[in-house]
mmCIF file of C-alpha atoms and ligand atoms in Angstrom:
data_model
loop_
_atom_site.group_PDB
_atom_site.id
_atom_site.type_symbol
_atom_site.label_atom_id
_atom_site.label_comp_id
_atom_site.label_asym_id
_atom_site.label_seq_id
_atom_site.Cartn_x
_atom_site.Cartn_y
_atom_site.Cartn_z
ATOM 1 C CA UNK U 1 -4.074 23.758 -32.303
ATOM 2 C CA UNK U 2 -1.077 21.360 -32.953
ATOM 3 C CA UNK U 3 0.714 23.232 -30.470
ATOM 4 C CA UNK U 4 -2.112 23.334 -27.798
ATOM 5 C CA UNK U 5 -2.508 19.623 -28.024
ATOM 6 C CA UNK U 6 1.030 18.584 -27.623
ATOM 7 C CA UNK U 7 1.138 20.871 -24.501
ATOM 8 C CA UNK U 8 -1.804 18.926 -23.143
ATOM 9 C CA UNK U 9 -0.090 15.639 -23.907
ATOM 10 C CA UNK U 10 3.027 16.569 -22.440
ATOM 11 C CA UNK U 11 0.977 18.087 -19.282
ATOM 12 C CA UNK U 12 -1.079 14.864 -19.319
ATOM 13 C CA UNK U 13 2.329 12.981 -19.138
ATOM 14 C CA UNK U 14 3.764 14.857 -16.351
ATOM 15 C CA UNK U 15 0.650 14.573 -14.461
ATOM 16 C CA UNK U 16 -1.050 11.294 -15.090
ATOM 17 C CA UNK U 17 -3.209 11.044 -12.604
ATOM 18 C CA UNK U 18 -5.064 14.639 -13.002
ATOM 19 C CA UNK U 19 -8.925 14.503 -11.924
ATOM 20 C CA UNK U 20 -8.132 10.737 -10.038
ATOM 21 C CA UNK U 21 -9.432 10.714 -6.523
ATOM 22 C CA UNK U 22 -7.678 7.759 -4.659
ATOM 23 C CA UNK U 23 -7.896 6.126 -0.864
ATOM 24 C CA UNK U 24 -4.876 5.032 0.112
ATOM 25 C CA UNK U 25 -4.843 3.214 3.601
ATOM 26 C CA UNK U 26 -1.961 3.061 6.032
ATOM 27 C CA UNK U 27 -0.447 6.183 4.561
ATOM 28 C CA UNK U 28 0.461 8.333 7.710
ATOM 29 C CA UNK U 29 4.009 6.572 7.274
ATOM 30 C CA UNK U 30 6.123 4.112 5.213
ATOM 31 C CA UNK U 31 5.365 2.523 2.104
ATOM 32 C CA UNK U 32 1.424 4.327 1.937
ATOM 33 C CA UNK U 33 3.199 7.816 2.889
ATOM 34 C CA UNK U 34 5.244 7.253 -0.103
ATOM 35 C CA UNK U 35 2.272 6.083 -2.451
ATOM 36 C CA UNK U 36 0.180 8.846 -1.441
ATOM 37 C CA UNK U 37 2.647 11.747 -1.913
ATOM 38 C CA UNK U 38 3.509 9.574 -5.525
ATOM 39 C CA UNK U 39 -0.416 9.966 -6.121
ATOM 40 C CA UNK U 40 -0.588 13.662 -5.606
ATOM 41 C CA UNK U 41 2.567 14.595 -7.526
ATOM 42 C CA UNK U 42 0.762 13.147 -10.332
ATOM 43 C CA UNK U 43 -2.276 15.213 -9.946
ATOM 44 C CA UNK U 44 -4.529 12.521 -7.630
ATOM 45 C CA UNK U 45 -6.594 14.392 -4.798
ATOM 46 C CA UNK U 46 -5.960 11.778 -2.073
ATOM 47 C CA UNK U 47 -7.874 10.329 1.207
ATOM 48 C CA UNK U 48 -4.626 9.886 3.566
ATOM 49 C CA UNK U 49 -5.278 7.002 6.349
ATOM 50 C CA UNK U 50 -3.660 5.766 9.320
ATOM 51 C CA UNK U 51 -2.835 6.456 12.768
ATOM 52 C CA UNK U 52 -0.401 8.630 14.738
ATOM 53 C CA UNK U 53 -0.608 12.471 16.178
ATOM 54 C CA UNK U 54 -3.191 14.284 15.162
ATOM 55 C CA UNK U 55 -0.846 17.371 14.509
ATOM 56 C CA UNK U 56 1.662 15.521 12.302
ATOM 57 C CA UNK U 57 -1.201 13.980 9.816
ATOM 58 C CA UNK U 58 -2.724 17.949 9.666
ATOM 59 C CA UNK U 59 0.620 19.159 8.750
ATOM 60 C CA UNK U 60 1.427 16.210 6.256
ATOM 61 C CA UNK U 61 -2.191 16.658 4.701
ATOM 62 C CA UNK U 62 -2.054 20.492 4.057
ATOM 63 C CA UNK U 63 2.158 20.101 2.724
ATOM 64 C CA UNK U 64 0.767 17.429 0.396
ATOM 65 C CA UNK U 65 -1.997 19.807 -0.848
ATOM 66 C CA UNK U 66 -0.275 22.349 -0.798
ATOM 67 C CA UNK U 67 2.908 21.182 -3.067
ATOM 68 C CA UNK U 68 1.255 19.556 -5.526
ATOM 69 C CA UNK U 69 -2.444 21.596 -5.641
ATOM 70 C CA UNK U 70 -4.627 18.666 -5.060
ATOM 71 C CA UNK U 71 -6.990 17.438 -2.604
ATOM 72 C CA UNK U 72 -6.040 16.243 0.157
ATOM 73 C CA UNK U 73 -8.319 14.619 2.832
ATOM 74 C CA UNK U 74 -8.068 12.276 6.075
ATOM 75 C CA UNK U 75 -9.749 9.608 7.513
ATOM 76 C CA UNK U 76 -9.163 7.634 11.171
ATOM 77 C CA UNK U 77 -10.771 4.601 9.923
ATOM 78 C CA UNK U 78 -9.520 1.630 11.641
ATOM 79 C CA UNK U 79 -8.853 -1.130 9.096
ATOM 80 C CA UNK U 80 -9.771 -3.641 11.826
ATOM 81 C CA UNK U 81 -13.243 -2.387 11.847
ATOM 82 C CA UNK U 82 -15.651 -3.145 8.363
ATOM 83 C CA UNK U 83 -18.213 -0.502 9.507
ATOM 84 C CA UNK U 84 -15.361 2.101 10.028
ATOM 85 C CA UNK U 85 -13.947 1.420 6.628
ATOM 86 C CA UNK U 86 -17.382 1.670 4.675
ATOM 87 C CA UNK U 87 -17.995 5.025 6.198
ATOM 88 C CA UNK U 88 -14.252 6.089 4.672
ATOM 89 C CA UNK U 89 -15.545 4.913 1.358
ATOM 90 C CA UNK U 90 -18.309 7.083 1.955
ATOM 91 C CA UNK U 91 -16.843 10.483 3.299
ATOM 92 C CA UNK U 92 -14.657 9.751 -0.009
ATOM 93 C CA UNK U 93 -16.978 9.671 -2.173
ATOM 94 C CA UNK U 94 -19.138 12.453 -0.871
ATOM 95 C CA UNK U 95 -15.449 14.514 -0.661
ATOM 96 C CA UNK U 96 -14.145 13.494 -4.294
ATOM 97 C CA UNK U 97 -17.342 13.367 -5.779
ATOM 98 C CA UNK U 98 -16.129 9.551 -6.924
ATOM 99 C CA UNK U 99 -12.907 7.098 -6.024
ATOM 100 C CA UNK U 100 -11.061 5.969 -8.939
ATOM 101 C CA UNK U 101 -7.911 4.624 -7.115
ATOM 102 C CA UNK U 102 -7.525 2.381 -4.132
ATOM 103 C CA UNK U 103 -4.553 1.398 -2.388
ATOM 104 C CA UNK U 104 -4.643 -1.347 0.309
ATOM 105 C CA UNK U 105 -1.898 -0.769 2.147
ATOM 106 C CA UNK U 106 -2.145 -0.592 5.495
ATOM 107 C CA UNK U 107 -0.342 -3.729 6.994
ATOM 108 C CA UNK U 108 0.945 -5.208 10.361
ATOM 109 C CA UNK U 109 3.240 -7.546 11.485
ATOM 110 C CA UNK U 110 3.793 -10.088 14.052
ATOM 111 C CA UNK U 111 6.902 -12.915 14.579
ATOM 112 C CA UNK U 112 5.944 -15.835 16.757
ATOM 113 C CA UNK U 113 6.437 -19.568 16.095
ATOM 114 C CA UNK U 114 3.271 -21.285 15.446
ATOM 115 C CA UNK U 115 2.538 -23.332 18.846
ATOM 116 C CA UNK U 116 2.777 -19.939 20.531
ATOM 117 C CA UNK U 117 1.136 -17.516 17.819
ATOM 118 C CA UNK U 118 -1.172 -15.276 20.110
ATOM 119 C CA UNK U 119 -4.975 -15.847 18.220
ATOM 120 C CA UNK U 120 -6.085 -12.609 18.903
ATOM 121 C CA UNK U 121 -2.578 -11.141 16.594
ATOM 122 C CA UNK U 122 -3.708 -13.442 14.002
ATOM 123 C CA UNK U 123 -7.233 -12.509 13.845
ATOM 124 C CA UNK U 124 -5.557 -9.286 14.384
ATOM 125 C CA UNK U 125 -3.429 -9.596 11.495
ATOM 126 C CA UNK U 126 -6.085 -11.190 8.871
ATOM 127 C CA UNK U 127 -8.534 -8.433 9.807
ATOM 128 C CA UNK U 128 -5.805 -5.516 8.829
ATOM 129 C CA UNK U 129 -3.594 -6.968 6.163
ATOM 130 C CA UNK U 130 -6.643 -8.975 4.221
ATOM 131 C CA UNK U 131 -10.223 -8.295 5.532
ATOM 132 C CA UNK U 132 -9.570 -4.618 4.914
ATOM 133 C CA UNK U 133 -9.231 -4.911 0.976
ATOM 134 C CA UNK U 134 -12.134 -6.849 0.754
ATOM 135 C CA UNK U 135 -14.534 -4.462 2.821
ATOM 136 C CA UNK U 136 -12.991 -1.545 1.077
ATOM 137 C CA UNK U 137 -13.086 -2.629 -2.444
ATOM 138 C CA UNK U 138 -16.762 -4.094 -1.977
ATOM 139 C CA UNK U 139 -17.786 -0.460 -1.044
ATOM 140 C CA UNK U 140 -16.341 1.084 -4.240
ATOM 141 C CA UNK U 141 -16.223 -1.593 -7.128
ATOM 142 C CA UNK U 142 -19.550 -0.894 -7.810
ATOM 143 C CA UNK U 143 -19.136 2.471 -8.224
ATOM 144 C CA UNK U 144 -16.396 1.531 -10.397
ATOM 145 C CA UNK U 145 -17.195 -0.226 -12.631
ATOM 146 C CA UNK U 146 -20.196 1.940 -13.541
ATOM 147 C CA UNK U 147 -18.055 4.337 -14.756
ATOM 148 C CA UNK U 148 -16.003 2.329 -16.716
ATOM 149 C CA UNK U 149 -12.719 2.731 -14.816
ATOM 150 C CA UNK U 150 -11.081 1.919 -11.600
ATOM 151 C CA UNK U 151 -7.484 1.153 -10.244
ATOM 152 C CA UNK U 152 -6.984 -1.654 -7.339
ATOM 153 C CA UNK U 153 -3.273 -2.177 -6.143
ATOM 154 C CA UNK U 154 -3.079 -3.751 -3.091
ATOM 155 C CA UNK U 155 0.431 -4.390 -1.469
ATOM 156 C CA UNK U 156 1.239 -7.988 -0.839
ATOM 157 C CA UNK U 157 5.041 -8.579 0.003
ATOM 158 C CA UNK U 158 7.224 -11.102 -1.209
ATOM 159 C CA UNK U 159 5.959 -13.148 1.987
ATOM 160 C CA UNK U 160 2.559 -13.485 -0.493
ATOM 161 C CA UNK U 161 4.449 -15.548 -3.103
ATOM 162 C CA UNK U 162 7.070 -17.396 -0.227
ATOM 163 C CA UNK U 163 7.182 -18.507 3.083
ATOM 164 C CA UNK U 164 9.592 -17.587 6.386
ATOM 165 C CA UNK U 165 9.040 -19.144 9.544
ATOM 166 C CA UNK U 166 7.727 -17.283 12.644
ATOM 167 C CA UNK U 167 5.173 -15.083 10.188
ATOM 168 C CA UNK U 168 1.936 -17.366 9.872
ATOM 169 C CA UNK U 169 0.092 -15.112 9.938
ATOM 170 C CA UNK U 170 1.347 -12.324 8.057
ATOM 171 C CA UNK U 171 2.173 -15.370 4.950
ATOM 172 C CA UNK U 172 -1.302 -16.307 5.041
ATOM 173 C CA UNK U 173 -2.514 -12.645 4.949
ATOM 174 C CA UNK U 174 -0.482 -11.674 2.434
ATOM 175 C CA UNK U 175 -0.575 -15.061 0.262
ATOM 176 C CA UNK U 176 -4.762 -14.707 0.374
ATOM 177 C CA UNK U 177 -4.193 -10.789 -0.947
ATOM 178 C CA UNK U 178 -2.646 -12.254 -3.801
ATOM 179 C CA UNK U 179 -5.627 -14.627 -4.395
ATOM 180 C CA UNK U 180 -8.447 -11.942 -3.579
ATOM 181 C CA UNK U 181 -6.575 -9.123 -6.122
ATOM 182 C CA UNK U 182 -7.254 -12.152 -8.967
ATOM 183 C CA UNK U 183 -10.361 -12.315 -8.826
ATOM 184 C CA UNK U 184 -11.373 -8.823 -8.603
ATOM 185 C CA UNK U 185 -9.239 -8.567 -12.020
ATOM 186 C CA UNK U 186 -11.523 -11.251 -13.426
ATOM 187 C CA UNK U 187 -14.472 -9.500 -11.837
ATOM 188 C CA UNK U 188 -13.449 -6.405 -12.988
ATOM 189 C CA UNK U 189 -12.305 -6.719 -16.168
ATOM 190 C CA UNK U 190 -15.008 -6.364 -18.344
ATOM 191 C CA UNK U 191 -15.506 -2.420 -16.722
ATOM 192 C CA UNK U 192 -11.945 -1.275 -17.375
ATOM 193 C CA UNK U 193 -10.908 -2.081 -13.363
ATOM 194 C CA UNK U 194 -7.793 -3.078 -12.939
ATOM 195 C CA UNK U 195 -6.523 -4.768 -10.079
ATOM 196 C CA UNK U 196 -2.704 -5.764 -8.944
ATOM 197 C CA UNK U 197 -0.714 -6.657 -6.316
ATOM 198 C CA UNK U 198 2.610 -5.506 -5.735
ATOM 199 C CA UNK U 199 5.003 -7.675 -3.622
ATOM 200 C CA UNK U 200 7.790 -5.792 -1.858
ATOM 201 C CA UNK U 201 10.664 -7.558 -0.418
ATOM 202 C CA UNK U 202 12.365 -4.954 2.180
ATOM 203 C CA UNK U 203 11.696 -1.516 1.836
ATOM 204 C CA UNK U 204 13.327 1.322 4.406
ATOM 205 C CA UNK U 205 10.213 1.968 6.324
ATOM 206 C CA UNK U 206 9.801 2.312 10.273
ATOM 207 C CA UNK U 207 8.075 -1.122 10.187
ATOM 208 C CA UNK U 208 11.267 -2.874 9.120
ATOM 209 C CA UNK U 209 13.628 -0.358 11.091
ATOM 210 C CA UNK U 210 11.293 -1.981 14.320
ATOM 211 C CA UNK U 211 12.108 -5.474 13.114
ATOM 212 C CA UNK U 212 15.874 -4.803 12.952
ATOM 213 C CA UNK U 213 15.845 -3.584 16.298
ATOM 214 C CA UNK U 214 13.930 -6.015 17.519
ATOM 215 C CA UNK U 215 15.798 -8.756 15.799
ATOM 216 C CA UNK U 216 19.117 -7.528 17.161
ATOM 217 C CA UNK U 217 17.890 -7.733 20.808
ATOM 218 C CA UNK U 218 16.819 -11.115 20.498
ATOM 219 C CA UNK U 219 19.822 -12.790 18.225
ATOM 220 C CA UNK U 220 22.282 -10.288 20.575
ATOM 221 C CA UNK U 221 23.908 -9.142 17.399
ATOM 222 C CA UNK U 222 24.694 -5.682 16.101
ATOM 223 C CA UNK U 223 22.034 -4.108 13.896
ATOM 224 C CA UNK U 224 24.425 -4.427 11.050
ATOM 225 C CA UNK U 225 24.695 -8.035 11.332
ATOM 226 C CA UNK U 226 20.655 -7.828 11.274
ATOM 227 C CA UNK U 227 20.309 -6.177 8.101
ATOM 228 C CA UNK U 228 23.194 -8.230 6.264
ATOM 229 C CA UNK U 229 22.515 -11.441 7.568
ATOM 230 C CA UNK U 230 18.928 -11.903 8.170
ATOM 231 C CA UNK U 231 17.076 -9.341 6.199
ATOM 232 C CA UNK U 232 19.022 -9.141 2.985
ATOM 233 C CA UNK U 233 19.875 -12.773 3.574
ATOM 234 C CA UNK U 234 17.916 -13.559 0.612
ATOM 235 C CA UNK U 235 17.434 -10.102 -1.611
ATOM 236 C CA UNK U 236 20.429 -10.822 -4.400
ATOM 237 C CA UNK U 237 20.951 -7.046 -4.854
ATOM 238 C CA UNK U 238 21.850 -6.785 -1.492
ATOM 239 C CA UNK U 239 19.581 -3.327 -1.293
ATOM 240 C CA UNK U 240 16.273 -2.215 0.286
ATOM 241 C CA UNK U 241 13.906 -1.065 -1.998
ATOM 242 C CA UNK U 242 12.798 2.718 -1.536
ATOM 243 C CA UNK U 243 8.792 3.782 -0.686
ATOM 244 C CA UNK U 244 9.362 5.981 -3.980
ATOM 245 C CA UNK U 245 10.155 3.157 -6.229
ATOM 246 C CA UNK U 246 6.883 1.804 -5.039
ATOM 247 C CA UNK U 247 5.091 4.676 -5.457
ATOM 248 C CA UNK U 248 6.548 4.727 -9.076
ATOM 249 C CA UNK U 249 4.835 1.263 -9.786
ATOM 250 C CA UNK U 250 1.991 2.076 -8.290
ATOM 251 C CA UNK U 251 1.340 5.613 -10.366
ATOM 252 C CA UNK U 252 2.344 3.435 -13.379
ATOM 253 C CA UNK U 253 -0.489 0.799 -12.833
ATOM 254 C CA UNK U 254 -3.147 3.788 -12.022
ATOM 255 C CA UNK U 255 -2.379 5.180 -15.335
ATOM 256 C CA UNK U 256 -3.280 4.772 -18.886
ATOM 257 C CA UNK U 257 -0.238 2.437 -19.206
ATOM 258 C CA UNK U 258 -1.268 -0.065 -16.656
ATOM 259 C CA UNK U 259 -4.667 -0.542 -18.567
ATOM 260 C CA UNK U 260 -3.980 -4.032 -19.449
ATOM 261 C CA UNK U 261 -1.926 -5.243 -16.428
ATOM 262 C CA UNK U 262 -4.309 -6.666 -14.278
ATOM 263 C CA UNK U 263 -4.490 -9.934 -11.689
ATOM 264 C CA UNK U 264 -0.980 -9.876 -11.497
ATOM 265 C CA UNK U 265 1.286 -10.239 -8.714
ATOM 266 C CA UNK U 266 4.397 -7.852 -9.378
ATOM 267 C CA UNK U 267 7.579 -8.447 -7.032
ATOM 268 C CA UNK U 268 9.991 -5.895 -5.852
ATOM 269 C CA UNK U 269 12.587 -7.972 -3.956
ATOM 270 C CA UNK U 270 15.514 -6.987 -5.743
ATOM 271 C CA UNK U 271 15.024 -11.076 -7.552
ATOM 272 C CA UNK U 272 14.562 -12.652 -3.815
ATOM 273 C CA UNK U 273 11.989 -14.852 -5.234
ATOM 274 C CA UNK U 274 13.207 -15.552 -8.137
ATOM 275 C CA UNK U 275 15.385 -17.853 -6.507
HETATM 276 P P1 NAD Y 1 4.533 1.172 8.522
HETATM 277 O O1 NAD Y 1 4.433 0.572 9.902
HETATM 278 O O2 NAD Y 1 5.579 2.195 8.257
HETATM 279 O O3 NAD Y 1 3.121 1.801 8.125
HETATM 280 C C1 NAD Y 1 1.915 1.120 8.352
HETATM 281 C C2 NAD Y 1 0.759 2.080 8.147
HETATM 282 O O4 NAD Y 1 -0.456 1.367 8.426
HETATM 283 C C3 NAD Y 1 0.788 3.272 9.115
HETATM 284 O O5 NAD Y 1 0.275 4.418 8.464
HETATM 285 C C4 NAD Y 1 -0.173 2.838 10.231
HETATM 286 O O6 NAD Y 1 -0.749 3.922 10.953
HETATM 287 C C5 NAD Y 1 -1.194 2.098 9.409
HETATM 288 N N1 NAD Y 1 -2.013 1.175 10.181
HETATM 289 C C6 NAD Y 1 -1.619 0.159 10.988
HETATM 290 N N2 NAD Y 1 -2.695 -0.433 11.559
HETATM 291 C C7 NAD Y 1 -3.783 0.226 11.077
HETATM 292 C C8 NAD Y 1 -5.184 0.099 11.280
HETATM 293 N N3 NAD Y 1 -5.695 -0.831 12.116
HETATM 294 N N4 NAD Y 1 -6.001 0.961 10.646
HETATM 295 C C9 NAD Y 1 -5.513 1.928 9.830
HETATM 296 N N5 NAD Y 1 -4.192 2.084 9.586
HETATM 297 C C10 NAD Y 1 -3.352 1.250 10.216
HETATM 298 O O7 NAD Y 1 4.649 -0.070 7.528
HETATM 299 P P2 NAD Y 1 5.209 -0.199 6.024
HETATM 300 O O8 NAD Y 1 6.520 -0.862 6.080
HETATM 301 O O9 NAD Y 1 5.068 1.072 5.289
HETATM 302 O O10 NAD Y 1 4.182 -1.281 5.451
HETATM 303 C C11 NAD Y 1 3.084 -0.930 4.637
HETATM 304 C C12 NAD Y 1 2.560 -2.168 3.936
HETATM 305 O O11 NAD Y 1 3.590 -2.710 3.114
HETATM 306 C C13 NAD Y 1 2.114 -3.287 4.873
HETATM 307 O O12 NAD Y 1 0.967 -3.924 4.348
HETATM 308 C C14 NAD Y 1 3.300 -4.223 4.852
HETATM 309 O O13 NAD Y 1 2.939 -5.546 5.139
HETATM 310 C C15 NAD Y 1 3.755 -4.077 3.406
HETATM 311 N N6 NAD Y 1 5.146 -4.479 3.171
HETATM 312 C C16 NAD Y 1 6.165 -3.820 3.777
HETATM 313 C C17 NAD Y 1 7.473 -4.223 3.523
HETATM 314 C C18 NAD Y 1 8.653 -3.529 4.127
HETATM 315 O O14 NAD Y 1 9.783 -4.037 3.980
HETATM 316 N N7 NAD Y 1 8.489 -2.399 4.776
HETATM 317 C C19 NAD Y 1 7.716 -5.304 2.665
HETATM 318 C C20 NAD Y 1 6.642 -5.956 2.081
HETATM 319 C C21 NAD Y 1 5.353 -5.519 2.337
#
């Protein structure tokens, strides 16, 4: 019995997350890729979201299932749209049977000074890197919290505890995650829900590998000069973090281990804001 009960631990412990269910949006690349295949190594059936061909997103689905024997389901949802996220929450739940886990991920990005910020990228931007938590986590906190457990992460960025110029938008997005993932902590943590930000500074994605080209066109300098001089201007360890150090965090604060982290803002910016 001894024996059978140290096997479960140690099973337990290499798969934390067995029986979890978990959305995760903005996971057909980048950061939410690398949550979501973090999720089902550790035994979480998983609702993949995002855009981009229909053909890659089947094939990433079934290899995800498929390597680490878990449920694996999509949804198109556009996090623009409140009605289109409620019915994700739904086809979830009626998939999973129940969501324990959600990740708000999905995230966009625009560089502009303020004067000639476009409105329609900022509304744009708030509706996708902010609105979206809130719509999603209203469908499921109930659901939640009746059962006595729930894990909230939502990925901020370093830009949600500083500023840079040109990213209104995106700083105010990001800044009012930060405040929103508070007080579902305090909301939630009477029900053993958890809730948590994480705050990347650059991580090797194709969002930031758009921003370096982009950045070299307009400053006419060499890529390199890009990364060195602008993006790890400020990030002391001179590194960009990986998607699979973020989706070690994130497994961490969905497990029993995270149950008394919650409302708190966790950078992982190499000590860029602690400057
Ligand atoms: P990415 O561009 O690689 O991926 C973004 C994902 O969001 C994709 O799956 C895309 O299809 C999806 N998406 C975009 N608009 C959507 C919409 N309207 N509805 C549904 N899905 C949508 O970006 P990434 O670098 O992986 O960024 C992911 C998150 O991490 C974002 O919130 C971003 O702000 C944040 N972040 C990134 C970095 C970084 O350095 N890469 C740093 C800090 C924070």
């Amino acid at each position: 019995m001894l024996v059978l009960n140290r096997k479960m631990d140690m099973q337990s412990s290499r798969r934390p997350l067995e029986g979890r269910a978990a959305i995760v949006t903005g996971s057909t690349s980048g950061i939410g890729l690398g949550i979501a295949k973090a999720l089902a190594e550790a035994g979480s059936a998983v609702m993949l979201n995002g855009f981009g061909h229909r053909d890659d997103i089947e094939m990433q689905r079934r290899s995800l299932a498929e390597a680490h024997d878990v449920d694996v389901a999509y949804s198109d949802a556009d996090m623009s749209q409140a009605d289109a996220i409620r019915s994700m929450a739904e086809q979830g739940t009626r998939r999973f049977g129940q969501i324990d886990i959600v990740i708000n991920n999905a995230g966009i990005q625009h560089v502009a000074p303020v004067e000639s910020f476009p409105p329609e990228k900022w509304d744009q931007i708030l509706a996708i890197n902010l609105s979206s938590a809130f719509h999603l986590v209203r469908a499921i906190f109930e659901g939640m919290k009746a059962r006595n457990f729930g894990r909230i992460v939502n990925i901020s960025s370093a830009h949600g505890l500083i500023a840079s110029p040109f990213k209104s938008a995106y700083v105010a997005a990001k800044h009012g995650i930060v405040g929103f993932t508070k007080v579902v902590a305090l909301e939630g943590a009477d029900a053993g829900v958890t809730s948590n930000a994480i705050c990347p500074g650059y991580v090797w994605t194709p969002l930031v590998e758009r921003q370096i080209d982009d950045q070299a066109k307009s400053h006419k300098i060499p890529r390199e000069a890009v990364i060195r001089d602008v993006l790890l201007k400020n990030q002391p360890n001179k590194r960009f973090a990986s998607v699979e150090e973020i989706g070690a965090l994130t497994v961490f604060l969905c497990s029993d281990g995270g149950s008394s982290i919650t409302g708190a803002a966790i950078p992982v910016d190499g000590g860029w804001t602690a400057h």
